[in-house]
């Protein structure tokens, strides 16, 4: 059997080893049920305890007050691109979007398909989405302002979130949810496909504030209406039980082993600093994100040539370092260093990068 590698995949991505071991240990007989978690009824006491715990841990970790509902949906973050405008904007309303890359662009496209008037309040497309725009052109009375908190492909991330004058922020946090503490006050809705930072693919975490739920028009298809999930504890139909179970275990690890989001943030900053420090002092590697917009989750960089990049990715894998190829749309290299990627993995990568540069620089 092969050893496990240091996993820098962008998504689905690394999960904490302790979580994988717990899944393995409990897989055949979950909590005395005599069944696997994949075999129990979603209406059973066993699954009910899992989903309730996942909701409560989300509330505690993110310091959500009672106005927020915590929901689990299928369809990934991509389905949220369509559900957000469908649910939260009237047909005659303008919706503001900040375009910081591929995922924002897709969200904008879906809002337009829904027939909403989309105002792109800011865009960083002029410099290949290598930065987070600071100047916003917001629409007074817009239904919401949508942004992507971390741009998985381009390696940029919002530090402080923009001031919107009371218009609710709606955020796609797929690739940095629970990587750092967050003041949820300006957010009306947050969503995140689980497979980057908090679990496996197949489930999308949705956090939505009451006043946005009250906007939802009548007559939406049942499964595309957030009310359906809010009223039935995310169990109107069969939820993705196994995926929710893994999320619950990851959140338990985050709370009990890591010690919450402040501790996670400190670790994530330390991890990212090791890589950015190397990029900043290298003649060989070149970071692609502008310094004040860099992501703590996805570190994107280039080598002097595409041939060297290919060789880098292949040799890295031979050395037990996987997933370093950049997204196919941009090329280059990318180290995704989500919550579950530990300091040792980063240190091993830094060592490898220094050695590779010495041999090829
Ligand atoms: C991966 C990703 C998505 C797409 O998520 P799916 O769950 O595959 O639909 C959307 N937004 C961001 C920021 C992502 O990183």
mmCIF file of C-alpha atoms and ligand atoms in Angstrom:
data_model
loop_
_atom_site.group_PDB
_atom_site.id
_atom_site.type_symbol
_atom_site.label_atom_id
_atom_site.label_comp_id
_atom_site.label_asym_id
_atom_site.label_seq_id
_atom_site.Cartn_x
_atom_site.Cartn_y
_atom_site.Cartn_z
ATOM 1 C CA UNK A 1 0.000 0.000 0.000
ATOM 2 C CA UNK A 2 1.211 3.488 -0.819
ATOM 3 C CA UNK A 3 1.892 5.963 1.904
ATOM 4 C CA UNK A 4 -0.477 8.898 2.078
ATOM 5 C CA UNK A 5 0.836 11.968 0.285
ATOM 6 C CA UNK A 6 0.838 15.615 1.285
ATOM 7 C CA UNK A 7 -2.313 16.715 -0.494
ATOM 8 C CA UNK A 8 -2.455 20.202 -2.052
ATOM 9 C CA UNK A 9 -5.555 19.540 -4.147
ATOM 10 C CA UNK A 10 -7.877 22.485 -4.759
ATOM 11 C CA UNK A 11 -11.095 20.531 -4.245
ATOM 12 C CA UNK A 12 -12.112 17.937 -3.337
ATOM 13 C CA UNK A 13 -9.230 18.484 -0.983
ATOM 14 C CA UNK A 14 -7.401 17.131 2.033
ATOM 15 C CA UNK A 15 -9.385 16.133 5.101
ATOM 16 C CA UNK A 16 -7.917 15.860 8.600
ATOM 17 C CA UNK A 17 -6.353 12.424 9.077
ATOM 18 C CA UNK A 18 -8.106 12.059 12.442
ATOM 19 C CA UNK A 19 -11.449 12.500 10.663
ATOM 20 C CA UNK A 20 -10.641 9.848 8.065
ATOM 21 C CA UNK A 21 -9.581 7.475 10.816
ATOM 22 C CA UNK A 22 -12.776 8.069 12.746
ATOM 23 C CA UNK A 23 -14.849 7.383 9.631
ATOM 24 C CA UNK A 24 -12.936 4.175 9.112
ATOM 25 C CA UNK A 25 -13.243 3.069 12.718
ATOM 26 C CA UNK A 26 -16.998 3.694 12.933
ATOM 27 C CA UNK A 27 -17.914 2.722 9.402
ATOM 28 C CA UNK A 28 -19.402 -0.747 9.915
ATOM 29 C CA UNK A 29 -21.287 -0.059 13.113
ATOM 30 C CA UNK A 30 -22.195 3.560 13.673
ATOM 31 C CA UNK A 31 -22.763 4.485 17.285
ATOM 32 C CA UNK A 32 -24.189 1.123 18.292
ATOM 33 C CA UNK A 33 -26.769 1.112 15.486
ATOM 34 C CA UNK A 34 -25.393 -2.098 13.986
ATOM 35 C CA UNK A 35 -25.365 -0.253 10.648
ATOM 36 C CA UNK A 36 -23.116 2.068 8.711
ATOM 37 C CA UNK A 37 -24.026 5.769 8.703
ATOM 38 C CA UNK A 38 -24.641 5.222 4.984
ATOM 39 C CA UNK A 39 -27.334 2.652 5.838
ATOM 40 C CA UNK A 40 -29.341 4.345 8.593
ATOM 41 C CA UNK A 41 -32.546 6.264 7.942
ATOM 42 C CA UNK A 42 -32.197 10.008 7.696
ATOM 43 C CA UNK A 43 -35.171 10.118 10.090
ATOM 44 C CA UNK A 44 -33.366 7.964 12.654
ATOM 45 C CA UNK A 45 -32.024 9.097 16.019
ATOM 46 C CA UNK A 46 -28.516 8.393 14.703
ATOM 47 C CA UNK A 47 -28.613 10.738 11.768
ATOM 48 C CA UNK A 48 -30.655 13.311 13.644
ATOM 49 C CA UNK A 49 -27.865 13.603 16.220
ATOM 50 C CA UNK A 50 -25.327 14.064 13.396
ATOM 51 C CA UNK A 51 -27.124 16.861 11.579
ATOM 52 C CA UNK A 52 -28.081 18.659 14.798
ATOM 53 C CA UNK A 53 -24.480 18.562 15.951
ATOM 54 C CA UNK A 54 -23.264 19.863 12.584
ATOM 55 C CA UNK A 55 -25.704 22.784 12.812
ATOM 56 C CA UNK A 56 -24.803 23.607 16.415
ATOM 57 C CA UNK A 57 -21.075 23.462 15.744
ATOM 58 C CA UNK A 58 -21.507 25.766 12.750
ATOM 59 C CA UNK A 59 -23.403 28.208 14.972
ATOM 60 C CA UNK A 60 -20.740 28.144 17.669
ATOM 61 C CA UNK A 61 -17.725 28.263 15.351
ATOM 62 C CA UNK A 62 -19.121 31.136 13.292
ATOM 63 C CA UNK A 63 -20.794 32.896 16.232
ATOM 64 C CA UNK A 64 -24.170 32.989 14.496
ATOM 65 C CA UNK A 65 -27.041 34.616 16.337
ATOM 66 C CA UNK A 66 -30.602 33.301 16.240
ATOM 67 C CA UNK A 67 -31.464 35.232 13.076
ATOM 68 C CA UNK A 68 -29.335 32.874 11.014
ATOM 69 C CA UNK A 69 -30.494 29.489 9.731
ATOM 70 C CA UNK A 70 -27.923 26.793 8.958
ATOM 71 C CA UNK A 71 -28.946 24.607 6.024
ATOM 72 C CA UNK A 72 -27.462 21.765 4.004
ATOM 73 C CA UNK A 73 -28.275 21.582 0.294
ATOM 74 C CA UNK A 74 -27.155 19.550 -2.689
ATOM 75 C CA UNK A 75 -26.156 20.896 -6.094
ATOM 76 C CA UNK A 76 -22.880 22.403 -4.901
ATOM 77 C CA UNK A 77 -21.982 26.060 -4.731
ATOM 78 C CA UNK A 78 -22.873 26.211 -8.417
ATOM 79 C CA UNK A 79 -26.566 25.702 -7.717
ATOM 80 C CA UNK A 80 -26.440 28.605 -5.284
ATOM 81 C CA UNK A 81 -25.419 30.852 -8.165
ATOM 82 C CA UNK A 82 -28.977 30.396 -9.506
ATOM 83 C CA UNK A 83 -30.873 30.087 -6.211
ATOM 84 C CA UNK A 84 -29.550 33.348 -4.769
ATOM 85 C CA UNK A 85 -31.082 35.678 -7.388
ATOM 86 C CA UNK A 86 -34.201 33.500 -7.679
ATOM 87 C CA UNK A 87 -34.908 33.736 -3.950
ATOM 88 C CA UNK A 88 -33.543 37.082 -2.839
ATOM 89 C CA UNK A 89 -34.179 39.542 -5.672
ATOM 90 C CA UNK A 90 -37.476 40.594 -7.200
ATOM 91 C CA UNK A 91 -37.650 40.448 -10.979
ATOM 92 C CA UNK A 92 -37.418 44.258 -11.212
ATOM 93 C CA UNK A 93 -34.537 44.630 -8.791
ATOM 94 C CA UNK A 94 -30.897 45.305 -9.492
ATOM 95 C CA UNK A 95 -28.351 42.931 -7.997
ATOM 96 C CA UNK A 96 -24.749 44.023 -7.430
ATOM 97 C CA UNK A 97 -21.900 41.603 -8.094
ATOM 98 C CA UNK A 98 -18.182 42.037 -7.599
ATOM 99 C CA UNK A 99 -16.304 40.107 -10.232
ATOM 100 C CA UNK A 100 -13.043 38.668 -8.949
ATOM 101 C CA UNK A 101 -12.660 35.602 -11.142
ATOM 102 C CA UNK A 102 -14.118 32.447 -12.623
ATOM 103 C CA UNK A 103 -16.597 31.700 -9.841
ATOM 104 C CA UNK A 104 -17.897 35.256 -9.611
ATOM 105 C CA UNK A 105 -18.268 35.278 -13.382
ATOM 106 C CA UNK A 106 -20.385 32.139 -13.202
ATOM 107 C CA UNK A 107 -22.529 33.614 -10.425
ATOM 108 C CA UNK A 108 -23.108 36.726 -12.551
ATOM 109 C CA UNK A 109 -24.109 34.603 -15.520
ATOM 110 C CA UNK A 110 -26.768 32.788 -13.488
ATOM 111 C CA UNK A 111 -28.231 36.026 -12.119
ATOM 112 C CA UNK A 112 -28.552 37.244 -15.697
ATOM 113 C CA UNK A 113 -30.243 33.991 -16.736
ATOM 114 C CA UNK A 114 -32.775 34.643 -13.954
ATOM 115 C CA UNK A 115 -33.527 37.930 -15.688
ATOM 116 C CA UNK A 116 -32.175 40.157 -12.918
ATOM 117 C CA UNK A 117 -30.471 43.415 -13.779
ATOM 118 C CA UNK A 118 -26.851 42.796 -12.863
ATOM 119 C CA UNK A 119 -24.615 45.696 -11.963
ATOM 120 C CA UNK A 120 -20.984 44.630 -11.863
ATOM 121 C CA UNK A 121 -19.993 46.939 -9.020
ATOM 122 C CA UNK A 122 -16.289 46.244 -9.472
ATOM 123 C CA UNK A 123 -14.099 43.872 -11.402
ATOM 124 C CA UNK A 124 -10.449 42.908 -11.378
ATOM 125 C CA UNK A 125 -10.597 41.446 -14.867
ATOM 126 C CA UNK A 126 -8.385 44.267 -16.205
ATOM 127 C CA UNK A 127 -5.362 42.667 -14.538
ATOM 128 C CA UNK A 128 -6.320 39.014 -14.996
ATOM 129 C CA UNK A 129 -8.172 38.894 -11.659
ATOM 130 C CA UNK A 130 -4.855 39.174 -9.818
ATOM 131 C CA UNK A 131 -6.210 41.508 -7.129
ATOM 132 C CA UNK A 132 -9.239 42.412 -5.011
ATOM 133 C CA UNK A 133 -10.816 45.673 -6.209
ATOM 134 C CA UNK A 134 -11.131 48.466 -3.648
ATOM 135 C CA UNK A 135 -13.389 50.946 -5.459
ATOM 136 C CA UNK A 136 -17.011 49.825 -5.706
ATOM 137 C CA UNK A 137 -19.812 51.301 -7.746
ATOM 138 C CA UNK A 138 -22.784 50.106 -5.706
ATOM 139 C CA UNK A 139 -26.440 50.525 -6.681
ATOM 140 C CA UNK A 140 -28.548 52.281 -4.020
ATOM 141 C CA UNK A 141 -31.389 49.901 -3.164
ATOM 142 C CA UNK A 142 -29.775 46.839 -4.750
ATOM 143 C CA UNK A 143 -31.242 43.555 -3.512
ATOM 144 C CA UNK A 144 -27.810 42.409 -2.317
ATOM 145 C CA UNK A 145 -24.100 42.663 -3.033
ATOM 146 C CA UNK A 146 -22.531 39.364 -4.045
ATOM 147 C CA UNK A 147 -18.839 38.564 -3.716
ATOM 148 C CA UNK A 148 -16.510 35.568 -3.710
ATOM 149 C CA UNK A 149 -14.504 35.729 -0.485
ATOM 150 C CA UNK A 150 -11.629 33.610 -1.772
ATOM 151 C CA UNK A 151 -10.781 33.114 -5.422
ATOM 152 C CA UNK A 152 -9.671 29.536 -5.578
ATOM 153 C CA UNK A 153 -8.269 29.698 -9.109
ATOM 154 C CA UNK A 154 -6.521 33.088 -9.066
ATOM 155 C CA UNK A 155 -5.266 32.898 -5.489
ATOM 156 C CA UNK A 156 -6.777 36.114 -4.172
ATOM 157 C CA UNK A 157 -8.854 36.676 -1.048
ATOM 158 C CA UNK A 158 -10.795 39.501 0.554
ATOM 159 C CA UNK A 159 -9.196 40.806 3.734
ATOM 160 C CA UNK A 160 -11.692 43.343 5.070
ATOM 161 C CA UNK A 161 -15.109 43.113 3.431
ATOM 162 C CA UNK A 162 -16.580 46.170 1.727
ATOM 163 C CA UNK A 163 -18.971 48.615 3.345
ATOM 164 C CA UNK A 164 -22.374 48.374 1.611
ATOM 165 C CA UNK A 165 -24.493 50.854 3.554
ATOM 166 C CA UNK A 166 -26.789 48.193 4.977
ATOM 167 C CA UNK A 167 -27.367 46.250 1.778
ATOM 168 C CA UNK A 168 -26.834 42.586 2.684
ATOM 169 C CA UNK A 169 -23.658 40.937 1.519
ATOM 170 C CA UNK A 170 -24.088 37.533 -0.077
ATOM 171 C CA UNK A 171 -20.843 35.573 -0.181
ATOM 172 C CA UNK A 172 -19.577 32.479 -1.893
ATOM 173 C CA UNK A 173 -17.138 31.270 0.778
ATOM 174 C CA UNK A 174 -16.572 27.837 -0.734
ATOM 175 C CA UNK A 175 -12.815 27.947 -0.463
ATOM 176 C CA UNK A 176 -12.271 29.812 2.810
ATOM 177 C CA UNK A 177 -15.289 29.085 4.997
ATOM 178 C CA UNK A 178 -14.211 28.662 8.629
ATOM 179 C CA UNK A 179 -10.571 29.360 7.810
ATOM 180 C CA UNK A 180 -10.637 32.516 9.950
ATOM 181 C CA UNK A 181 -12.977 34.344 12.316
ATOM 182 C CA UNK A 182 -15.716 36.317 10.611
ATOM 183 C CA UNK A 183 -18.002 39.140 11.680
ATOM 184 C CA UNK A 184 -21.264 37.900 10.181
ATOM 185 C CA UNK A 185 -23.150 41.146 10.833
ATOM 186 C CA UNK A 186 -23.023 42.502 7.241
ATOM 187 C CA UNK A 187 -23.874 39.146 5.657
ATOM 188 C CA UNK A 188 -27.400 38.192 4.671
ATOM 189 C CA UNK A 189 -26.321 34.890 3.253
ATOM 190 C CA UNK A 190 -23.170 32.771 3.039
ATOM 191 C CA UNK A 191 -22.739 29.572 1.084
ATOM 192 C CA UNK A 192 -19.932 27.094 0.638
ATOM 193 C CA UNK A 193 -19.520 23.831 -1.204
ATOM 194 C CA UNK A 194 -18.067 21.619 1.516
ATOM 195 C CA UNK A 195 -15.315 19.983 -0.510
ATOM 196 C CA UNK A 196 -12.648 22.657 -0.074
ATOM 197 C CA UNK A 197 -12.502 23.376 3.619
ATOM 198 C CA UNK A 198 -15.116 21.516 5.628
ATOM 199 C CA UNK A 199 -15.851 18.112 4.132
ATOM 200 C CA UNK A 200 -16.413 16.040 1.024
ATOM 201 C CA UNK A 201 -18.294 17.003 -2.122
ATOM 202 C CA UNK A 202 -22.044 16.453 -2.265
ATOM 203 C CA UNK A 203 -23.199 19.010 0.255
ATOM 204 C CA UNK A 204 -23.296 22.789 0.315
ATOM 205 C CA UNK A 205 -23.494 24.706 3.583
ATOM 206 C CA UNK A 206 -25.943 27.623 3.453
ATOM 207 C CA UNK A 207 -26.212 30.218 6.208
ATOM 208 C CA UNK A 208 -29.103 32.594 5.685
ATOM 209 C CA UNK A 209 -30.602 35.423 7.734
ATOM 210 C CA UNK A 210 -34.345 35.570 8.482
ATOM 211 C CA UNK A 211 -34.966 38.851 6.703
ATOM 212 C CA UNK A 212 -33.690 37.341 3.458
ATOM 213 C CA UNK A 213 -35.905 34.299 3.931
ATOM 214 C CA UNK A 214 -38.885 36.644 4.245
ATOM 215 C CA UNK A 215 -38.177 38.004 0.746
ATOM 216 C CA UNK A 216 -38.615 34.686 -1.030
ATOM 217 C CA UNK A 217 -41.398 34.877 -3.612
ATOM 218 C CA UNK A 218 -44.209 32.326 -3.736
ATOM 219 C CA UNK A 219 -44.225 29.778 -6.506
ATOM 220 C CA UNK A 220 -40.592 28.742 -6.724
ATOM 221 C CA UNK A 221 -39.922 25.062 -7.412
ATOM 222 C CA UNK A 222 -39.951 23.376 -3.991
ATOM 223 C CA UNK A 223 -36.350 22.217 -4.105
ATOM 224 C CA UNK A 224 -35.077 25.623 -5.250
ATOM 225 C CA UNK A 225 -36.793 27.495 -2.410
ATOM 226 C CA UNK A 226 -34.724 28.006 0.762
ATOM 227 C CA UNK A 227 -37.948 27.951 2.822
ATOM 228 C CA UNK A 228 -38.255 24.225 2.112
ATOM 229 C CA UNK A 229 -34.909 23.572 3.791
ATOM 230 C CA UNK A 230 -35.406 26.096 6.596
ATOM 231 C CA UNK A 231 -38.782 24.662 7.627
ATOM 232 C CA UNK A 232 -37.704 21.022 7.516
ATOM 233 C CA UNK A 233 -34.230 21.162 9.083
ATOM 234 C CA UNK A 234 -32.708 20.446 5.651
ATOM 235 C CA UNK A 235 -34.680 17.183 5.536
ATOM 236 C CA UNK A 236 -37.622 17.816 3.239
ATOM 237 C CA UNK A 237 -36.212 14.954 1.186
ATOM 238 C CA UNK A 238 -33.267 12.637 1.783
ATOM 239 C CA UNK A 239 -30.221 14.787 2.513
ATOM 240 C CA UNK A 240 -26.660 13.749 1.567
ATOM 241 C CA UNK A 241 -26.251 11.886 4.863
ATOM 242 C CA UNK A 242 -22.690 10.690 4.497
ATOM 243 C CA UNK A 243 -21.385 14.076 3.365
ATOM 244 C CA UNK A 244 -23.117 15.798 6.291
ATOM 245 C CA UNK A 245 -21.623 13.213 8.653
ATOM 246 C CA UNK A 246 -18.117 14.003 7.407
ATOM 247 C CA UNK A 247 -18.778 17.743 7.752
ATOM 248 C CA UNK A 248 -19.883 17.135 11.336
ATOM 249 C CA UNK A 249 -16.622 15.329 12.079
ATOM 250 C CA UNK A 250 -14.541 18.078 10.464
ATOM 251 C CA UNK A 251 -16.339 20.712 12.535
ATOM 252 C CA UNK A 252 -15.769 18.662 15.695
ATOM 253 C CA UNK A 253 -12.053 18.500 14.817
ATOM 254 C CA UNK A 254 -12.020 22.247 14.165
ATOM 255 C CA UNK A 255 -13.650 23.014 17.505
ATOM 256 C CA UNK A 256 -12.062 20.419 19.762
ATOM 257 C CA UNK A 257 -8.651 19.635 18.277
ATOM 258 C CA UNK A 258 -7.755 22.937 16.627
ATOM 259 C CA UNK A 259 -9.587 25.121 19.132
ATOM 260 C CA UNK A 260 -11.830 27.221 16.888
ATOM 261 C CA UNK A 261 -11.426 29.792 14.162
ATOM 262 C CA UNK A 262 -8.947 32.111 15.892
ATOM 263 C CA UNK A 263 -6.537 29.226 16.359
ATOM 264 C CA UNK A 264 -7.182 28.004 12.811
ATOM 265 C CA UNK A 265 -6.509 31.489 11.466
ATOM 266 C CA UNK A 266 -3.192 31.715 13.292
ATOM 267 C CA UNK A 267 -2.123 28.367 11.831
ATOM 268 C CA UNK A 268 -3.299 29.291 8.350
ATOM 269 C CA UNK A 269 -1.370 32.577 8.455
ATOM 270 C CA UNK A 270 1.767 30.804 9.526
ATOM 271 C CA UNK A 271 1.371 28.231 6.758
ATOM 272 C CA UNK A 272 0.777 30.787 4.018
ATOM 273 C CA UNK A 273 3.629 33.009 5.247
ATOM 274 C CA UNK A 274 6.133 30.183 4.694
ATOM 275 C CA UNK A 275 5.150 29.915 1.037
ATOM 276 C CA UNK A 276 4.809 33.621 0.291
ATOM 277 C CA UNK A 277 8.118 34.277 1.979
ATOM 278 C CA UNK A 278 9.734 31.775 -0.352
ATOM 279 C CA UNK A 279 8.052 33.339 -3.413
ATOM 280 C CA UNK A 280 9.060 36.848 -2.344
ATOM 281 C CA UNK A 281 12.711 35.885 -2.010
ATOM 282 C CA UNK A 282 12.957 33.789 -5.150
ATOM 283 C CA UNK A 283 14.209 34.623 -8.605
ATOM 284 C CA UNK A 284 12.842 31.322 -9.811
ATOM 285 C CA UNK A 285 9.243 31.271 -8.565
ATOM 286 C CA UNK A 286 6.868 34.145 -9.177
ATOM 287 C CA UNK A 287 3.593 34.597 -7.265
ATOM 288 C CA UNK A 288 0.678 35.576 -9.523
ATOM 289 C CA UNK A 289 -1.552 37.411 -7.030
ATOM 290 C CA UNK A 290 -0.824 41.005 -6.056
ATOM 291 C CA UNK A 291 0.727 41.171 -2.585
ATOM 292 C CA UNK A 292 -2.152 42.964 -0.822
ATOM 293 C CA UNK A 293 -4.733 40.528 -2.222
ATOM 294 C CA UNK A 294 -3.069 37.200 -1.639
ATOM 295 C CA UNK A 295 -5.060 34.194 -0.530
ATOM 296 C CA UNK A 296 -4.188 32.289 2.621
ATOM 297 C CA UNK A 297 -5.846 29.239 1.048
ATOM 298 C CA UNK A 298 -4.603 28.982 -2.547
ATOM 299 C CA UNK A 299 -1.043 30.032 -3.298
ATOM 300 C CA UNK A 300 -0.633 30.461 -7.054
ATOM 301 C CA UNK A 301 2.758 30.773 -8.722
ATOM 302 C CA UNK A 302 4.680 30.351 -11.949
ATOM 303 C CA UNK A 303 8.050 28.936 -12.825
ATOM 304 C CA UNK A 304 10.319 30.289 -15.586
ATOM 305 C CA UNK A 305 8.712 28.033 -18.244
ATOM 306 C CA UNK A 306 5.764 25.712 -18.777
ATOM 307 C CA UNK A 307 8.167 22.838 -19.290
ATOM 308 C CA UNK A 308 9.671 23.473 -15.856
ATOM 309 C CA UNK A 309 6.183 23.730 -14.368
ATOM 310 C CA UNK A 310 5.308 20.304 -15.721
ATOM 311 C CA UNK A 311 8.528 18.876 -14.410
ATOM 312 C CA UNK A 312 7.929 20.546 -11.035
ATOM 313 C CA UNK A 313 4.465 19.017 -10.655
ATOM 314 C CA UNK A 314 5.711 15.554 -11.660
ATOM 315 C CA UNK A 315 8.801 15.594 -9.440
ATOM 316 C CA UNK A 316 6.772 16.934 -6.545
ATOM 317 C CA UNK A 317 4.457 13.958 -6.825
ATOM 318 C CA UNK A 318 7.437 11.599 -6.872
ATOM 319 C CA UNK A 319 8.366 13.224 -3.577
ATOM 320 C CA UNK A 320 4.932 12.693 -2.028
ATOM 321 C CA UNK A 321 3.541 16.173 -2.766
ATOM 322 C CA UNK A 322 0.318 16.000 -4.789
ATOM 323 C CA UNK A 323 -2.125 18.395 -6.419
ATOM 324 C CA UNK A 324 0.243 21.242 -7.310
ATOM 325 C CA UNK A 325 -0.900 21.797 -10.881
ATOM 326 C CA UNK A 326 -2.699 25.107 -11.416
ATOM 327 C CA UNK A 327 -6.314 25.199 -12.619
ATOM 328 C CA UNK A 328 -6.564 24.173 -16.260
ATOM 329 C CA UNK A 329 -7.943 27.609 -17.186
ATOM 330 C CA UNK A 330 -4.838 29.501 -15.994
ATOM 331 C CA UNK A 331 -1.975 27.009 -15.969
ATOM 332 C CA UNK A 332 0.984 27.463 -13.647
ATOM 333 C CA UNK A 333 1.139 25.945 -10.198
ATOM 334 C CA UNK A 334 -1.063 26.181 -7.147
ATOM 335 C CA UNK A 335 -0.693 24.936 -3.605
ATOM 336 C CA UNK A 336 -4.077 24.749 -1.924
ATOM 337 C CA UNK A 337 -3.427 24.897 1.786
ATOM 338 C CA UNK A 338 -6.844 24.604 3.379
ATOM 339 C CA UNK A 339 -7.483 24.001 7.075
ATOM 340 C CA UNK A 340 -6.629 20.300 6.910
ATOM 341 C CA UNK A 341 -3.215 20.775 5.291
ATOM 342 C CA UNK A 342 -0.815 20.854 8.198
ATOM 343 C CA UNK A 343 2.360 22.810 8.794
ATOM 344 C CA UNK A 344 4.505 19.754 8.142
ATOM 345 C CA UNK A 345 3.079 19.474 4.624
ATOM 346 C CA UNK A 346 3.970 23.111 3.931
ATOM 347 C CA UNK A 347 7.462 22.719 5.335
ATOM 348 C CA UNK A 348 8.020 19.670 3.167
ATOM 349 C CA UNK A 349 6.790 21.597 0.128
ATOM 350 C CA UNK A 350 9.036 24.575 0.895
ATOM 351 C CA UNK A 351 12.041 22.268 1.163
ATOM 352 C CA UNK A 352 11.176 20.628 -2.117
ATOM 353 C CA UNK A 353 10.699 23.988 -3.845
ATOM 354 C CA UNK A 354 14.076 25.233 -2.639
ATOM 355 C CA UNK A 355 15.801 22.082 -3.848
ATOM 356 C CA UNK A 356 14.025 22.209 -7.207
ATOM 357 C CA UNK A 357 15.005 25.857 -7.698
ATOM 358 C CA UNK A 358 18.636 25.094 -6.887
ATOM 359 C CA UNK A 359 18.713 22.341 -9.489
ATOM 360 C CA UNK A 360 16.935 24.260 -12.224
ATOM 361 C CA UNK A 361 17.468 27.957 -11.453
HETATM 362 C C1 LIG B 1 -15.090 25.109 -6.134
HETATM 363 C C2 LIG B 1 -15.815 26.402 -6.081
HETATM 364 C C3 LIG B 1 -17.121 26.532 -6.569
HETATM 365 C C4 LIG B 1 -17.850 25.407 -7.255
HETATM 366 O O1 LIG B 1 -18.331 24.534 -6.293
HETATM 367 P P1 LIG B 1 -19.251 23.279 -6.684
HETATM 368 O O2 LIG B 1 -19.619 22.753 -5.329
HETATM 369 O O3 LIG B 1 -18.406 22.351 -7.493
HETATM 370 O O4 LIG B 1 -20.418 23.782 -7.443
HETATM 371 C C5 LIG B 1 -17.737 27.757 -6.438
HETATM 372 N N1 LIG B 1 -17.123 28.796 -5.864
HETATM 373 C C6 LIG B 1 -15.880 28.711 -5.377
HETATM 374 C C7 LIG B 1 -15.246 29.902 -4.733
HETATM 375 C C8 LIG B 1 -15.184 27.513 -5.458
HETATM 376 O O5 LIG B 1 -13.936 27.420 -4.986
#
